[in-house]
mmCIF file of N, CA and C in Angstrom:
data_model
loop_
_atom_site.group_PDB
_atom_site.id
_atom_site.type_symbol
_atom_site.label_atom_id
_atom_site.label_comp_id
_atom_site.label_asym_id
_atom_site.label_seq_id
_atom_site.Cartn_x
_atom_site.Cartn_y
_atom_site.Cartn_z
ATOM 1 N N LEU N 7 0.825 -1.197 0.000
ATOM 2 C CA LEU N 7 0.000 0.000 0.000
ATOM 3 C C LEU N 7 0.863 1.253 0.000
ATOM 4 N N SER N 8 1.878 1.273 0.833
ATOM 5 C CA SER N 8 2.731 2.460 0.872
ATOM 6 C C SER N 8 3.597 2.567 -0.371
ATOM 7 N N LEU N 9 3.947 1.436 -0.979
ATOM 8 C CA LEU N 9 4.731 1.498 -2.197
ATOM 9 C C LEU N 9 3.914 2.071 -3.348
ATOM 10 N N ALA N 10 2.651 1.746 -3.390
ATOM 11 C CA ALA N 10 1.792 2.286 -4.443
ATOM 12 C C ALA N 10 1.582 3.778 -4.223
ATOM 13 N N PHE N 11 1.531 4.152 -2.974
ATOM 14 C CA PHE N 11 1.337 5.566 -2.649
ATOM 15 C C PHE N 11 2.569 6.379 -3.039
ATOM 16 N N LEU N 12 3.757 5.876 -2.806
ATOM 17 C CA LEU N 12 4.987 6.570 -3.146
ATOM 18 C C LEU N 12 5.343 6.427 -4.620
ATOM 19 N N GLY N 13 4.748 5.500 -5.280
ATOM 20 C CA GLY N 13 5.067 5.250 -6.665
ATOM 21 C C GLY N 13 4.419 6.223 -7.624
ATOM 22 N N ASP N 14 3.747 7.217 -7.157
ATOM 23 C CA ASP N 14 3.067 8.184 -8.024
ATOM 24 C C ASP N 14 4.007 9.267 -8.534
ATOM 25 N N GLY N 15 5.243 9.174 -8.255
ATOM 26 C CA GLY N 15 6.175 10.209 -8.694
ATOM 27 C C GLY N 15 6.314 11.287 -7.643
ATOM 28 N N GLY N 16 5.910 11.033 -6.404
ATOM 29 C CA GLY N 16 6.074 12.000 -5.330
ATOM 30 C C GLY N 16 4.984 13.055 -5.282
ATOM 31 N N ASN N 17 3.848 12.839 -5.898
ATOM 32 C CA ASN N 17 2.777 13.826 -5.881
ATOM 33 C C ASN N 17 1.828 13.646 -4.710
ATOM 34 N N TYR N 18 2.140 12.724 -3.817
ATOM 35 C CA TYR N 18 1.391 12.486 -2.588
ATOM 36 C C TYR N 18 -0.087 12.202 -2.857
ATOM 37 N N GLY N 19 -0.353 11.327 -3.765
ATOM 38 C CA GLY N 19 -1.707 10.866 -3.986
ATOM 39 C C GLY N 19 -2.452 11.613 -5.062
ATOM 40 N N TYR N 20 -1.920 12.712 -5.578
ATOM 41 C CA TYR N 20 -2.582 13.451 -6.657
ATOM 42 C C TYR N 20 -2.048 12.940 -7.988
ATOM 43 N N SER N 21 -2.922 12.795 -8.922
ATOM 44 C CA SER N 21 -2.439 12.458 -10.252
ATOM 45 C C SER N 21 -1.901 13.738 -10.881
ATOM 46 N N ASN N 22 -1.090 13.608 -11.898
ATOM 47 C CA ASN N 22 -0.479 14.773 -12.527
ATOM 48 C C ASN N 22 -1.522 15.755 -13.029
ATOM 49 N N SER N 23 -2.571 15.272 -13.664
ATOM 50 C CA SER N 23 -3.578 16.183 -14.198
ATOM 51 C C SER N 23 -4.389 16.821 -13.084
ATOM 52 N N GLY N 24 -4.716 16.077 -12.056
ATOM 53 C CA GLY N 24 -5.480 16.629 -10.935
ATOM 54 C C GLY N 24 -4.696 17.668 -10.182
ATOM 55 N N TYR N 25 -3.419 17.425 -9.989
ATOM 56 C CA TYR N 25 -2.574 18.372 -9.266
ATOM 57 C C TYR N 25 -2.433 19.672 -10.050
ATOM 58 N N SER N 26 -2.267 19.561 -11.355
ATOM 59 C CA SER N 26 -2.101 20.773 -12.150
ATOM 60 C C SER N 26 -3.397 21.584 -12.182
ATOM 61 N N VAL N 27 -4.556 20.929 -12.108
ATOM 62 C CA VAL N 27 -5.823 21.653 -12.059
ATOM 63 C C VAL N 27 -5.902 22.475 -10.782
ATOM 64 N N TYR N 28 -5.529 21.852 -9.670
ATOM 65 C CA TYR N 28 -5.537 22.581 -8.395
ATOM 66 C C TYR N 28 -4.503 23.717 -8.407
ATOM 67 N N GLU N 29 -3.350 23.435 -8.989
ATOM 68 C CA GLU N 29 -2.308 24.455 -9.052
ATOM 69 C C GLU N 29 -2.739 25.630 -9.933
ATOM 70 N N GLU N 30 -3.364 25.338 -11.060
ATOM 71 C CA GLU N 30 -3.855 26.401 -11.937
ATOM 72 C C GLU N 30 -4.953 27.209 -11.254
ATOM 73 N N GLU N 31 -5.824 26.507 -10.534
ATOM 74 C CA GLU N 31 -6.897 27.225 -9.828
ATOM 75 C C GLU N 31 -6.319 28.109 -8.727
ATOM 76 N N ASN N 32 -5.317 27.593 -8.017
ATOM 77 C CA ASN N 32 -4.658 28.397 -6.987
ATOM 78 C C ASN N 32 -3.963 29.609 -7.600
ATOM 79 N N ASP N 33 -3.313 29.407 -8.744
ATOM 80 C CA ASP N 33 -2.661 30.529 -9.423
ATOM 81 C C ASP N 33 -3.681 31.573 -9.859
ATOM 82 N N ARG N 34 -4.813 31.103 -10.380
ATOM 83 C CA ARG N 34 -5.858 32.029 -10.808
ATOM 84 C C ARG N 34 -6.429 32.793 -9.608
ATOM 85 N N LEU N 35 -6.687 32.080 -8.518
ATOM 86 C CA LEU N 35 -7.212 32.735 -7.315
ATOM 87 C C LEU N 35 -6.184 33.693 -6.712
ATOM 88 N N THR N 36 -4.902 33.295 -6.769
ATOM 89 C CA THR N 36 -3.839 34.165 -6.260
ATOM 90 C C THR N 36 -3.764 35.447 -7.075
ATOM 91 N N GLU N 37 -3.862 35.318 -8.381
ATOM 92 C CA GLU N 37 -3.818 36.504 -9.246
ATOM 93 C C GLU N 37 -5.039 37.393 -9.003
ATOM 94 N N SER N 38 -6.194 36.756 -8.815
ATOM 95 C CA SER N 38 -7.406 37.524 -8.516
ATOM 96 C C SER N 38 -7.259 38.269 -7.200
ATOM 97 N N LEU N 39 -6.712 37.580 -6.210
ATOM 98 C CA LEU N 39 -6.490 38.211 -4.906
ATOM 99 C C LEU N 39 -5.472 39.344 -5.018
ATOM 100 N N ARG N 40 -4.421 39.134 -5.803
ATOM 101 C CA ARG N 40 -3.406 40.169 -6.003
ATOM 102 C C ARG N 40 -4.029 41.409 -6.654
ATOM 103 N N THR N 41 -4.921 41.193 -7.629
ATOM 104 C CA THR N 41 -5.597 42.309 -8.291
ATOM 105 C C THR N 41 -6.481 43.069 -7.307
ATOM 106 N N LYS N 42 -7.207 42.327 -6.484
ATOM 107 C CA LYS N 42 -8.096 42.972 -5.498
ATOM 108 C C LYS N 42 -7.294 43.741 -4.448
ATOM 109 N N VAL N 43 -6.187 43.166 -4.002
ATOM 110 C CA VAL N 43 -5.338 43.855 -3.021
ATOM 111 C C VAL N 43 -4.764 45.126 -3.630
ATOM 112 N N SER N 44 -4.362 45.058 -4.878
ATOM 113 C CA SER N 44 -3.830 46.241 -5.560
ATOM 114 C C SER N 44 -4.903 47.323 -5.674
ATOM 115 N N ALA N 45 -6.133 46.920 -5.999
ATOM 116 C CA ALA N 45 -7.222 47.897 -6.106
ATOM 117 C C ALA N 45 -7.518 48.524 -4.749
ATOM 118 N N ILE N 46 -7.523 47.715 -3.700
ATOM 119 C CA ILE N 46 -7.777 48.236 -2.353
ATOM 120 C C ILE N 46 -6.644 49.179 -1.931
ATOM 121 N N LYS N 47 -5.415 48.836 -2.288
ATOM 122 C CA LYS N 47 -4.272 49.697 -1.952
ATOM 123 C C LYS N 47 -4.403 51.054 -2.628
ATOM 124 N N SER N 48 -4.706 51.053 -3.926
ATOM 125 C CA SER N 48 -4.833 52.332 -4.626
ATOM 126 C C SER N 48 -6.017 53.133 -4.095
ATOM 127 N N LEU N 49 -7.105 52.440 -3.738
ATOM 128 C CA LEU N 49 -8.264 53.130 -3.167
ATOM 129 C C LEU N 49 -7.924 53.742 -1.816
ATOM 130 N N SER N 50 -7.182 53.010 -0.988
ATOM 131 C CA SER N 50 -6.813 53.557 0.324
ATOM 132 C C SER N 50 -5.860 54.741 0.188
ATOM 133 N N ILE N 51 -4.990 54.717 -0.819
ATOM 134 C CA ILE N 51 -4.097 55.861 -1.058
ATOM 135 C C ILE N 51 -4.912 57.073 -1.486
ATOM 136 N N GLU N 52 -5.903 56.853 -2.365
ATOM 137 C CA GLU N 52 -6.771 57.960 -2.791
ATOM 138 C C GLU N 52 -7.573 58.506 -1.618
ATOM 139 N N ILE N 53 -8.058 57.628 -0.747
ATOM 140 C CA ILE N 53 -8.810 58.071 0.432
ATOM 141 C C ILE N 53 -7.902 58.905 1.339
ATOM 142 N N GLY N 54 -6.666 58.449 1.535
ATOM 143 C CA GLY N 54 -5.718 59.205 2.357
ATOM 144 C C GLY N 54 -5.444 60.586 1.792
ATOM 145 N N THR N 55 -5.286 60.673 0.475
ATOM 146 C CA THR N 55 -5.057 61.968 -0.172
ATOM 147 C C THR N 55 -6.269 62.873 0.007
ATOM 148 N N GLU N 56 -7.460 62.312 -0.168
ATOM 149 C CA GLU N 56 -8.692 63.104 -0.008
ATOM 150 C C GLU N 56 -8.846 63.589 1.431
ATOM 151 N N VAL N 57 -8.518 62.741 2.396
ATOM 152 C CA VAL N 57 -8.600 63.137 3.810
ATOM 153 C C VAL N 57 -7.641 64.286 4.094
ATOM 154 N N LYS N 58 -6.429 64.219 3.539
ATOM 155 C CA LYS N 58 -5.460 65.310 3.741
ATOM 156 C C LYS N 58 -5.980 66.616 3.145
ATOM 157 N N ASN N 59 -6.557 66.536 1.942
ATOM 158 C CA ASN N 59 -7.112 67.741 1.313
ATOM 159 C C ASN N 59 -8.275 68.308 2.116
ATOM 160 N N GLN N 60 -9.152 67.432 2.608
ATOM 161 C CA GLN N 60 -10.292 67.891 3.400
ATOM 162 C C GLN N 60 -9.833 68.519 4.711
ATOM 163 N N ASN N 61 -8.823 67.924 5.356
ATOM 164 C CA ASN N 61 -8.299 68.501 6.597
ATOM 165 C C ASN N 61 -7.689 69.874 6.357
ATOM 166 N N LYS N 62 -6.992 70.019 5.229
ATOM 167 C CA LYS N 62 -6.413 71.320 4.889
ATOM 168 C C LYS N 62 -7.517 72.349 4.676
ATOM 169 N N MET N 63 -8.571 71.958 3.967
ATOM 170 C CA MET N 63 -9.681 72.869 3.715
ATOM 171 C C MET N 63 -10.382 73.251 5.028
ATOM 172 N N LEU N 64 -10.569 72.280 5.915
ATOM 173 C CA LEU N 64 -11.190 72.569 7.215
ATOM 174 C C LEU N 64 -10.333 73.528 8.036
ATOM 175 N N SER N 65 -9.027 73.354 7.988
ATOM 176 C CA SER N 65 -8.126 74.249 8.708
ATOM 177 C C SER N 65 -8.225 75.670 8.170
ATOM 178 N N GLU N 66 -8.278 75.801 6.836
ATOM 179 C CA GLU N 66 -8.422 77.133 6.243
ATOM 180 C C GLU N 66 -9.761 77.755 6.613
ATOM 181 N N MET N 67 -10.816 76.952 6.623
ATOM 182 C CA MET N 67 -12.136 77.474 7.009
ATOM 183 C C MET N 67 -12.132 77.914 8.468
ATOM 184 N N GLU N 68 -11.463 77.155 9.324
ATOM 185 C CA GLU N 68 -11.380 77.522 10.737
ATOM 186 C C GLU N 68 -10.683 78.869 10.902
ATOM 187 N N ASN N 69 -9.601 79.079 10.159
ATOM 188 C CA ASN N 69 -8.896 80.361 10.220
ATOM 189 C C ASN N 69 -9.782 81.494 9.724
ATOM 190 N N ASP N 70 -10.536 81.239 8.641
ATOM 191 C CA ASP N 70 -11.443 82.266 8.121
ATOM 192 C C ASP N 70 -12.523 82.612 9.139
ATOM 193 N N PHE N 71 -13.088 81.590 9.782
ATOM 194 C CA PHE N 71 -14.132 81.842 10.776
ATOM 195 C C PHE N 71 -13.581 82.597 11.984
ATOM 196 N N GLU N 72 -12.360 82.272 12.389
ATOM 197 C CA GLU N 72 -11.750 82.990 13.512
ATOM 198 C C GLU N 72 -11.549 84.461 13.167
ATOM 199 N N SER N 73 -11.070 84.740 11.976
ATOM 200 C CA SER N 73 -10.851 86.141 11.594
ATOM 201 C C SER N 73 -12.185 86.878 11.456
ATOM 202 N N THR N 74 -13.196 86.197 10.928
ATOM 203 C CA THR N 74 -14.524 86.813 10.826
ATOM 204 C C THR N 74 -15.113 87.069 12.205
ATOM 205 N N GLY N 75 -14.900 86.122 13.122
ATOM 206 C CA GLY N 75 -15.379 86.314 14.496
ATOM 207 C C GLY N 75 -14.728 87.504 15.162
ATOM 208 N N GLY N 76 -13.437 87.679 14.917
ATOM 209 C CA GLY N 76 -12.738 88.842 15.475
ATOM 210 C C GLY N 76 -13.262 90.142 14.897
ATOM 211 N N LEU N 77 -13.501 90.153 13.598
ATOM 212 C CA LEU N 77 -14.042 91.346 12.949
ATOM 213 C C LEU N 77 -15.445 91.655 13.471
ATOM 214 N N LEU N 78 -16.256 90.626 13.625
ATOM 215 C CA LEU N 78 -17.618 90.822 14.132
ATOM 216 C C LEU N 78 -17.590 91.308 15.580
ATOM 217 N N GLY N 79 -16.677 90.784 16.378
ATOM 218 C CA GLY N 79 -16.555 91.231 17.766
ATOM 219 C C GLY N 79 -16.166 92.703 17.853
ATOM 220 N N ALA N 80 -15.253 93.119 16.982
ATOM 221 C CA ALA N 80 -14.846 94.529 16.966
ATOM 222 C C ALA N 80 -16.005 95.421 16.540
ATOM 223 N N THR N 81 -16.801 94.959 15.570
ATOM 224 C CA THR N 81 -17.956 95.737 15.111
ATOM 225 C C THR N 81 -18.992 95.872 16.212
ATOM 226 N N VAL N 82 -19.241 94.791 16.938
ATOM 227 C CA VAL N 82 -20.219 94.832 18.030
ATOM 228 C C VAL N 82 -19.741 95.776 19.128
ATOM 229 N N SER N 83 -18.454 95.764 19.424
ATOM 230 C CA SER N 83 -17.955 96.673 20.457
ATOM 231 C C SER N 83 -18.085 98.133 20.019
ATOM 232 N N ARG N 84 -17.887 98.396 18.730
ATOM 233 C CA ARG N 84 -18.091 99.767 18.225
ATOM 234 C C ARG N 84 -19.566 100.165 18.319
ATOM 235 N N LEU N 85 -20.435 99.224 18.001
ATOM 236 C CA LEU N 85 -21.868 99.523 18.121
ATOM 237 C C LEU N 85 -22.265 99.794 19.566
ATOM 238 N N ARG N 86 -21.682 99.073 20.495
ATOM 239 C CA ARG N 86 -21.972 99.319 21.915
ATOM 240 C C ARG N 86 -21.497 100.715 22.322
ATOM 241 N N THR N 87 -20.329 101.097 21.812
ATOM 242 C CA THR N 87 -19.816 102.430 22.108
ATOM 243 C C THR N 87 -20.755 103.493 21.556
ATOM 244 N N LEU N 88 -21.255 103.273 20.347
ATOM 245 C CA LEU N 88 -22.197 104.224 19.757
ATOM 246 C C LEU N 88 -23.521 104.248 20.509
ATOM 247 N N SER N 89 -23.948 103.099 21.004
ATOM 248 C CA SER N 89 -25.243 103.054 21.688
ATOM 249 C C SER N 89 -25.209 103.781 23.029
ATOM 250 N N ARG N 90 -24.037 103.930 23.597
ATOM 251 C CA ARG N 90 -23.931 104.641 24.869
ATOM 252 C C ARG N 90 -24.103 106.144 24.677
ATOM 253 N N GLY N 91 -23.890 106.612 23.463
ATOM 254 C CA GLY N 91 -24.036 108.042 23.175
ATOM 255 C C GLY N 91 -25.502 108.405 22.978
ATOM 256 N N SER N 92 -25.744 109.633 22.592
ATOM 257 C CA SER N 92 -27.107 110.129 22.439
ATOM 258 C C SER N 92 -27.619 109.940 21.016
ATOM 259 N N GLN N 93 -26.906 109.208 20.209
ATOM 260 C CA GLN N 93 -27.273 109.078 18.809
ATOM 261 C C GLN N 93 -27.968 107.743 18.554
ATOM 262 N N THR N 94 -29.037 107.483 19.258
ATOM 263 C CA THR N 94 -29.729 106.195 19.119
ATOM 264 C C THR N 94 -30.383 106.051 17.747
ATOM 265 N N LYS N 95 -30.855 107.161 17.190
ATOM 266 C CA LYS N 95 -31.467 107.102 15.869
ATOM 267 C C LYS N 95 -30.430 106.692 14.817
ATOM 268 N N LEU N 96 -29.244 107.263 14.907
ATOM 269 C CA LEU N 96 -28.160 106.918 13.994
ATOM 270 C C LEU N 96 -27.757 105.453 14.167
ATOM 271 N N LEU N 97 -27.746 105.001 15.420
ATOM 272 C CA LEU N 97 -27.410 103.611 15.697
ATOM 273 C C LEU N 97 -28.424 102.669 15.054
ATOM 274 N N CYS N 98 -29.690 102.974 15.147
ATOM 275 C CA CYS N 98 -30.726 102.134 14.539
ATOM 276 C C CYS N 98 -30.551 102.083 13.023
ATOM 277 N N TYR N 99 -30.275 103.219 12.415
ATOM 278 C CA TYR N 99 -30.054 103.237 10.967
ATOM 279 C C TYR N 99 -28.831 102.393 10.587
ATOM 280 N N MET N 100 -27.778 102.502 11.367
ATOM 281 C CA MET N 100 -26.572 101.737 11.077
ATOM 282 C C MET N 100 -26.811 100.238 11.203
ATOM 283 N N MET N 101 -27.558 99.854 12.223
ATOM 284 C CA MET N 101 -27.854 98.441 12.411
ATOM 285 C C MET N 101 -28.731 97.922 11.273
ATOM 286 N N LEU N 102 -29.731 98.684 10.898
ATOM 287 C CA LEU N 102 -30.583 98.270 9.782
ATOM 288 C C LEU N 102 -29.777 98.172 8.486
ATOM 289 N N PHE N 103 -28.912 99.127 8.262
ATOM 290 C CA PHE N 103 -28.061 99.086 7.085
ATOM 291 C C PHE N 103 -27.136 97.866 7.116
ATOM 292 N N SER N 104 -26.576 97.565 8.286
ATOM 293 C CA SER N 104 -25.695 96.399 8.430
ATOM 294 C C SER N 104 -26.437 95.111 8.117
ATOM 295 N N PHE N 105 -27.654 94.974 8.660
ATOM 296 C CA PHE N 105 -28.446 93.775 8.371
ATOM 297 C C PHE N 105 -28.795 93.687 6.892
ATOM 298 N N PHE N 106 -29.108 94.807 6.292
ATOM 299 C CA PHE N 106 -29.434 94.831 4.867
ATOM 300 C C PHE N 106 -28.232 94.373 4.036
ATOM 301 N N VAL N 107 -27.059 94.902 4.346
ATOM 302 C CA VAL N 107 -25.844 94.522 3.617
ATOM 303 C C VAL N 107 -25.543 93.042 3.840
ATOM 304 N N PHE N 108 -25.712 92.577 5.068
ATOM 305 C CA PHE N 108 -25.481 91.167 5.367
ATOM 306 C C PHE N 108 -26.394 90.267 4.535
ATOM 307 N N PHE N 109 -27.672 90.587 4.488
ATOM 308 C CA PHE N 109 -28.607 89.760 3.738
ATOM 309 C C PHE N 109 -28.372 89.842 2.231
ATOM 310 N N VAL N 110 -27.954 90.982 1.732
ATOM 311 C CA VAL N 110 -27.636 91.087 0.304
ATOM 312 C C VAL N 110 -26.426 90.227 -0.028
ATOM 313 N N ILE N 111 -25.403 90.283 0.803
ATOM 314 C CA ILE N 111 -24.212 89.458 0.570
ATOM 315 C C ILE N 111 -24.572 87.981 0.679
ATOM 316 N N TYR N 112 -25.375 87.628 1.678
ATOM 317 C CA TYR N 112 -25.812 86.243 1.833
ATOM 318 C C TYR N 112 -26.584 85.782 0.607
ATOM 319 N N TRP N 113 -27.457 86.621 0.097
ATOM 320 C CA TRP N 113 -28.268 86.283 -1.074
ATOM 321 C C TRP N 113 -27.379 86.101 -2.302
ATOM 322 N N ILE N 114 -26.374 86.947 -2.462
ATOM 323 C CA ILE N 114 -25.456 86.843 -3.602
ATOM 324 C C ILE N 114 -24.658 85.549 -3.522
ATOM 325 N N ILE N 115 -24.174 85.215 -2.345
ATOM 326 C CA ILE N 115 -23.412 83.987 -2.180
ATOM 327 C C ILE N 115 -24.296 82.768 -2.402
ATOM 328 N N LYS N 116 -25.519 82.837 -1.951
ATOM 329 C CA LYS N 116 -26.463 81.715 -2.107
ATOM 330 C C LYS N 116 -26.782 81.457 -3.588
ATOM 331 N N LEU N 117 -26.836 82.495 -4.392
ATOM 332 C CA LEU N 117 -27.170 82.344 -5.821
ATOM 333 C C LEU N 117 -26.019 81.757 -6.621
ATOM 334 N N ARG N 118 -24.804 81.853 -6.140
ATOM 335 C CA ARG N 118 -23.675 81.338 -6.904
ATOM 336 C C ARG N 118 -23.717 79.886 -6.913
#
């Protein structure tokens, strides 16, 4: 029994044609897996690049919002200074004008 088993040419029980079928299938599956791994690698690199770009854009937006907040804070403090004076009518006109300009700019940006 063991002599017949070893007498196959060392293929450990596989016939030559059967072994090559399994080997070809393994090669095909290996190549398919290699292709999928390559696609996943390129996709992950693209995702990493996109994340870096988005983080950069978020950082720039944060800086813009901080500068706008500072400008708005300075404007509010000037309005408070004006409101302490006797020119309340002028203050109301300025505030209405400011809101009007704000809404016009908002409307222009929204239409783009």
